[in-house]
């Protein structure tokens, strides 16, 4: 359990609470934009956009390549498309509070020209900064983390409001 801050490539900032339960459950409750929710229960991803009264419900299979799922194939895709190096000059690396890594694309056509991430020793991604070819950046950070909180599995399954339009599998790709 902790707090998160997100800034997209257009400069719009979001913030809220994050809940995480190993190995495959996470929940983001947005304070800004108010009421927005991303919930991942290990089998489905739910994205609730209250301003549009829409819930996107995406089924996730074992081989899902969606990067935010944390699946093995998503991780493999990142490793396959980017070269990793450790950034020993980063404060987090020097103080050993996290591993700082730089990712550089290993082929043309990838969306980011570089990605800098910090990962704690237990595998928690605490910050990321992805730079697009245009120079615009996306940033993610997690802070004020409370360890060993007992989280029930039920909080990771989103119940759509009765008036919401549900879109099932909007991220489906042809196989």
mmCIF file with all atom_site columns, C-alpha atoms in Angstrom, residues 4 23 45 50 65 107 119 151 156 159 165 169-170:
data_model
loop_
_atom_site.group_PDB
_atom_site.id
_atom_site.type_symbol
_atom_site.label_atom_id
_atom_site.label_alt_id
_atom_site.label_comp_id
_atom_site.label_asym_id
_atom_site.label_entity_id
_atom_site.label_seq_id
_atom_site.pdbx_PDB_ins_code
_atom_site.Cartn_x
_atom_site.Cartn_y
_atom_site.Cartn_z
_atom_site.occupancy
_atom_site.B_iso_or_equiv
_atom_site.pdbx_formal_charge
_atom_site.auth_seq_id
_atom_site.auth_comp_id
_atom_site.auth_asym_id
_atom_site.auth_atom_id
_atom_site.pdbx_PDB_model_num
ATOM 1  C CA . UNK A 1 4   ? 1.505   7.099   -6.603  1.00 0.00 ? 4   UNK A CA 1
ATOM 2  C CA . UNK A 1 23  ? 2.204   -11.967 -7.422  1.00 0.00 ? 23  UNK A CA 1
ATOM 3  C CA . UNK A 1 45  ? -7.845  -5.683  -15.807 1.00 0.00 ? 45  UNK A CA 1
ATOM 4  C CA . UNK A 1 50  ? -16.099 7.997   -14.304 1.00 0.00 ? 50  UNK A CA 1
ATOM 5  C CA . UNK A 1 65  ? 1.811   -9.196  -23.659 1.00 0.00 ? 65  UNK A CA 1
ATOM 6  C CA . UNK A 1 107 ? 15.811  -1.831  -32.792 1.00 0.00 ? 107 UNK A CA 1
ATOM 7  C CA . UNK A 1 119 ? 13.261  -1.345  -8.784  1.00 0.00 ? 119 UNK A CA 1
ATOM 8  C CA . UNK A 1 151 ? -5.101  -6.917  1.724   1.00 0.00 ? 151 UNK A CA 1
ATOM 9  C CA . UNK A 1 156 ? -8.723  -6.143  -6.619  1.00 0.00 ? 156 UNK A CA 1
ATOM 10 C CA . UNK A 1 159 ? -17.621 -3.740  -9.406  1.00 0.00 ? 159 UNK A CA 1
ATOM 11 C CA . UNK A 1 165 ? -21.115 1.213   -19.998 1.00 0.00 ? 165 UNK A CA 1
ATOM 12 C CA . UNK A 1 169 ? -11.686 -6.808  -24.126 1.00 0.00 ? 169 UNK A CA 1
ATOM 13 C CA . UNK A 1 170 ? -10.926 -3.414  -25.734 1.00 0.00 ? 170 UNK A CA 1
#
